[in-house]
Amino acid sequence: MAPVLILMGSQSDWPVMQHAAQMLKDLGVEWRAEVVSAHRTPDLLKTTMEQAEQDGVPVVIAGAGGAAHLPGMLAAFTAIPVLGVPVPSKQLKGLDSLLSIVQMPKGVAVGTLAVGPAGAANAGLLAAQIIGSFDANVRQRVHAFREQQREKVMNGPKLELPES
């Protein structure tokens, strides 16, 4: 199977988007990351999606900040599921990115995750869950991850007031 494709509009988005890569790695899902700008390299955006279709990429994770057109533009060129991650901006803290990604017109679907590192990690998890719908090994690793999360909660410290 081709790897999950993680795309971002700028190298500066990598500190957020690496959380998607780490989640995929932790779940044993192959991935590759590239910078493709909707505004600065629209020709590369189109050819990247054409190649993804040919390669059989199962899911695309796209991170973008500011105007955040990348996820929607990618989705316009493919039938591959696109998961959008709003990358926080300095000016509006990612609200601008969130609104740009979540407000897609009817007929061009982008699954939108939370702003920032948590959204990127969940995009990796959701991509693994999508792959797990047809790959039992990945599905089992997602179940194991969920069990680890449960155990952390169940075995956490007891909540008590400090002694006075």
mmCIF file of C-alpha atoms in Angstrom:
data_model
loop_
_atom_site.group_PDB
_atom_site.id
_atom_site.type_symbol
_atom_site.label_atom_id
_atom_site.label_comp_id
_atom_site.label_asym_id
_atom_site.label_seq_id
_atom_site.Cartn_x
_atom_site.Cartn_y
_atom_site.Cartn_z
ATOM 1 C CA MET A 1 0.000 0.000 0.000
ATOM 2 C CA ALA A 2 1.162 3.521 -0.744
ATOM 3 C CA PRO A 3 1.978 5.674 2.272
ATOM 4 C CA VAL A 4 -0.341 8.282 3.755
ATOM 5 C CA LEU A 5 0.590 11.605 2.202
ATOM 6 C CA ILE A 6 1.126 14.494 4.633
ATOM 7 C CA LEU A 7 1.152 17.819 2.821
ATOM 8 C CA MET A 8 1.645 21.309 4.178
ATOM 9 C CA GLY A 9 1.787 24.741 2.656
ATOM 10 C CA SER A 10 5.113 25.720 4.188
ATOM 11 C CA GLN A 11 8.139 24.205 5.897
ATOM 12 C CA SER A 12 7.140 26.267 8.949
ATOM 13 C CA ASP A 13 4.028 24.036 9.320
ATOM 14 C CA TRP A 14 6.167 20.955 10.083
ATOM 15 C CA PRO A 15 6.348 21.517 13.889
ATOM 16 C CA VAL A 16 2.558 21.026 13.939
ATOM 17 C CA MET A 17 2.251 18.447 11.160
ATOM 18 C CA GLN A 18 4.952 16.180 12.546
ATOM 19 C CA HIS A 19 2.385 15.119 15.141
ATOM 20 C CA ALA A 20 0.415 13.414 12.353
ATOM 21 C CA ALA A 21 3.572 11.669 11.195
ATOM 22 C CA GLN A 22 4.405 10.542 14.729
ATOM 23 C CA MET A 23 0.924 9.101 15.278
ATOM 24 C CA LEU A 24 1.114 7.206 11.982
ATOM 25 C CA LYS A 25 4.581 5.920 12.849
ATOM 26 C CA ASP A 26 3.388 4.824 16.306
ATOM 27 C CA LEU A 27 0.530 2.909 14.652
ATOM 28 C CA GLY A 28 2.832 1.284 12.094
ATOM 29 C CA VAL A 29 1.406 3.169 9.104
ATOM 30 C CA GLU A 30 3.789 4.323 6.374
ATOM 31 C CA TRP A 31 3.771 8.043 5.557
ATOM 32 C CA ARG A 32 5.650 10.656 3.589
ATOM 33 C CA ALA A 33 5.606 14.422 4.011
ATOM 34 C CA GLU A 34 6.037 17.178 1.446
ATOM 35 C CA VAL A 35 5.607 20.936 1.133
ATOM 36 C CA VAL A 36 3.089 21.964 -1.540
ATOM 37 C CA SER A 37 1.721 25.494 -1.539
ATOM 38 C CA ALA A 38 -1.760 26.176 -2.910
ATOM 39 C CA HIS A 39 -0.698 29.740 -3.706
ATOM 40 C CA ARG A 40 3.005 29.489 -4.592
ATOM 41 C CA THR A 41 3.069 26.110 -6.381
ATOM 42 C CA PRO A 42 -0.430 25.406 -7.766
ATOM 43 C CA ASP A 43 1.021 23.357 -10.631
ATOM 44 C CA LEU A 44 2.874 21.137 -8.139
ATOM 45 C CA LEU A 45 -0.354 20.766 -6.122
ATOM 46 C CA LYS A 46 -2.176 19.397 -9.155
ATOM 47 C CA THR A 47 0.607 17.007 -10.215
ATOM 48 C CA THR A 48 1.066 15.818 -6.627
ATOM 49 C CA MET A 49 -2.572 14.775 -6.457
ATOM 50 C CA GLU A 50 -2.441 13.143 -9.896
ATOM 51 C CA GLN A 51 0.553 11.123 -8.710
ATOM 52 C CA ALA A 52 -1.178 10.262 -5.422
ATOM 53 C CA GLU A 53 -4.125 8.867 -7.397
ATOM 54 C CA GLN A 54 -1.777 6.786 -9.575
ATOM 55 C CA ASP A 55 0.172 5.539 -6.555
ATOM 56 C CA GLY A 56 -2.943 4.480 -4.655
ATOM 57 C CA VAL A 57 -2.422 6.814 -1.688
ATOM 58 C CA PRO A 58 -5.225 5.888 0.754
ATOM 59 C CA VAL A 59 -5.505 9.178 2.682
ATOM 60 C CA VAL A 60 -4.091 12.704 2.438
ATOM 61 C CA ILE A 61 -3.492 14.828 5.529
ATOM 62 C CA ALA A 62 -3.147 18.513 4.680
ATOM 63 C CA GLY A 63 -2.051 21.220 7.081
ATOM 64 C CA ALA A 64 -2.393 24.887 6.315
ATOM 65 C CA GLY A 65 -2.362 28.201 8.130
ATOM 66 C CA GLY A 66 -3.753 31.634 7.372
ATOM 67 C CA ALA A 67 -5.935 31.534 4.259
ATOM 68 C CA ALA A 68 -5.603 27.724 4.461
ATOM 69 C CA HIS A 69 -6.623 26.888 0.906
ATOM 70 C CA LEU A 70 -4.425 23.784 0.620
ATOM 71 C CA PRO A 71 -6.829 21.092 1.941
ATOM 72 C CA GLY A 72 -9.731 22.282 -0.201
ATOM 73 C CA MET A 73 -7.623 22.646 -3.327
ATOM 74 C CA LEU A 74 -6.214 19.141 -2.839
ATOM 75 C CA ALA A 75 -9.723 17.752 -2.372
ATOM 76 C CA ALA A 76 -10.811 19.423 -5.611
ATOM 77 C CA PHE A 77 -8.270 17.326 -7.523
ATOM 78 C CA THR A 78 -8.944 13.892 -6.013
ATOM 79 C CA ALA A 79 -11.420 11.362 -4.680
ATOM 80 C CA ILE A 80 -8.896 10.360 -1.983
ATOM 81 C CA PRO A 81 -10.092 11.351 1.516
ATOM 82 C CA VAL A 82 -8.455 14.634 2.575
ATOM 83 C CA LEU A 83 -8.127 15.445 6.270
ATOM 84 C CA GLY A 84 -7.492 19.124 6.965
ATOM 85 C CA VAL A 85 -5.455 20.379 9.895
ATOM 86 C CA PRO A 86 -5.676 24.089 10.712
ATOM 87 C CA VAL A 87 -2.178 25.312 11.577
ATOM 88 C CA PRO A 88 -2.136 28.150 14.124
ATOM 89 C CA SER A 89 -1.193 31.556 12.755
ATOM 90 C CA LYS A 90 0.398 34.354 14.735
ATOM 91 C CA GLN A 91 -2.383 36.827 14.060
ATOM 92 C CA LEU A 92 -5.554 34.813 14.697
ATOM 93 C CA LYS A 93 -4.200 31.703 16.489
ATOM 94 C CA GLY A 94 -5.612 29.332 13.861
ATOM 95 C CA LEU A 95 -9.217 30.514 13.874
ATOM 96 C CA ASP A 96 -8.717 31.851 10.337
ATOM 97 C CA SER A 97 -7.300 28.495 9.239
ATOM 98 C CA LEU A 98 -10.105 26.559 10.913
ATOM 99 C CA LEU A 99 -12.830 28.589 9.243
ATOM 100 C CA SER A 100 -11.137 28.349 5.844
ATOM 101 C CA ILE A 101 -10.857 24.562 6.038
ATOM 102 C CA VAL A 102 -14.194 23.744 7.655
ATOM 103 C CA GLN A 103 -16.332 25.951 5.360
ATOM 104 C CA MET A 104 -16.016 23.898 2.179
ATOM 105 C CA PRO A 105 -18.675 24.180 -0.511
ATOM 106 C CA LYS A 106 -21.064 21.289 -1.054
ATOM 107 C CA GLY A 107 -19.432 18.684 -3.255
ATOM 108 C CA VAL A 108 -15.818 19.224 -2.121
ATOM 109 C CA ALA A 109 -15.395 17.377 1.164
ATOM 110 C CA VAL A 110 -12.550 17.923 3.611
ATOM 111 C CA GLY A 111 -12.624 16.293 7.030
ATOM 112 C CA THR A 112 -11.522 19.037 9.398
ATOM 113 C CA LEU A 113 -9.661 18.339 12.631
ATOM 114 C CA ALA A 114 -8.826 20.583 15.586
ATOM 115 C CA VAL A 115 -6.371 23.462 15.390
ATOM 116 C CA GLY A 116 -2.724 22.666 16.072
ATOM 117 C CA PRO A 117 -0.776 19.631 17.293
ATOM 118 C CA ALA A 118 -3.812 17.805 18.743
ATOM 119 C CA GLY A 119 -5.597 18.138 15.398
ATOM 120 C CA ALA A 120 -2.528 16.874 13.548
ATOM 121 C CA ALA A 121 -2.182 13.871 15.863
ATOM 122 C CA ASN A 122 -5.885 13.108 15.475
ATOM 123 C CA ALA A 123 -5.551 13.403 11.701
ATOM 124 C CA GLY A 124 -2.899 10.686 11.872
ATOM 125 C CA LEU A 125 -5.174 8.591 14.075
ATOM 126 C CA LEU A 126 -8.176 9.108 11.795
ATOM 127 C CA ALA A 127 -6.082 8.213 8.740
ATOM 128 C CA ALA A 128 -5.078 4.978 10.504
ATOM 129 C CA GLN A 129 -8.730 4.282 11.337
ATOM 130 C CA ILE A 130 -9.676 4.771 7.672
ATOM 131 C CA ILE A 131 -6.947 2.349 6.627
ATOM 132 C CA GLY A 132 -8.011 0.023 9.443
ATOM 133 C CA SER A 133 -11.421 -0.277 7.814
ATOM 134 C CA PHE A 134 -9.775 -2.511 5.192
ATOM 135 C CA ASP A 135 -6.509 -3.563 6.911
ATOM 136 C CA ALA A 136 -7.046 -5.752 9.977
ATOM 137 C CA ASN A 137 -3.449 -5.289 11.191
ATOM 138 C CA VAL A 138 -3.798 -1.509 11.342
ATOM 139 C CA ARG A 139 -7.224 -1.841 12.958
ATOM 140 C CA GLN A 140 -5.684 -4.038 15.680
ATOM 141 C CA ARG A 141 -2.939 -1.446 16.319
ATOM 142 C CA VAL A 142 -5.611 1.264 16.675
ATOM 143 C CA HIS A 143 -7.427 -0.954 19.203
ATOM 144 C CA ALA A 144 -4.149 -1.463 21.097
ATOM 145 C CA PHE A 145 -3.565 2.317 21.127
ATOM 146 C CA ARG A 146 -7.033 2.883 22.549
ATOM 147 C CA GLU A 147 -6.421 0.261 25.226
ATOM 148 C CA GLN A 148 -3.159 2.003 26.184
ATOM 149 C CA GLN A 149 -5.065 5.272 26.543
ATOM 150 C CA ARG A 150 -7.665 3.548 28.716
ATOM 151 C CA GLU A 151 -4.984 2.031 30.930
ATOM 152 C CA LYS A 152 -3.324 5.419 31.438
ATOM 153 C CA VAL A 153 -6.620 6.842 32.668
ATOM 154 C CA MET A 154 -7.503 3.835 34.830
ATOM 155 C CA ASN A 155 -4.037 3.651 36.408
ATOM 156 C CA GLY A 156 -3.626 7.395 36.901
ATOM 157 C CA PRO A 157 -2.932 8.900 40.291
ATOM 158 C CA LYS A 158 -5.697 9.220 42.820
ATOM 159 C CA LEU A 159 -7.096 12.741 43.036
ATOM 160 C CA GLU A 160 -6.712 14.043 46.563
ATOM 161 C CA LEU A 161 -6.278 17.325 48.343
ATOM 162 C CA PRO A 162 -2.861 18.009 49.791
ATOM 163 C CA GLU A 163 -2.572 17.495 53.512
ATOM 164 C CA SER A 164 -2.762 20.732 55.475
#
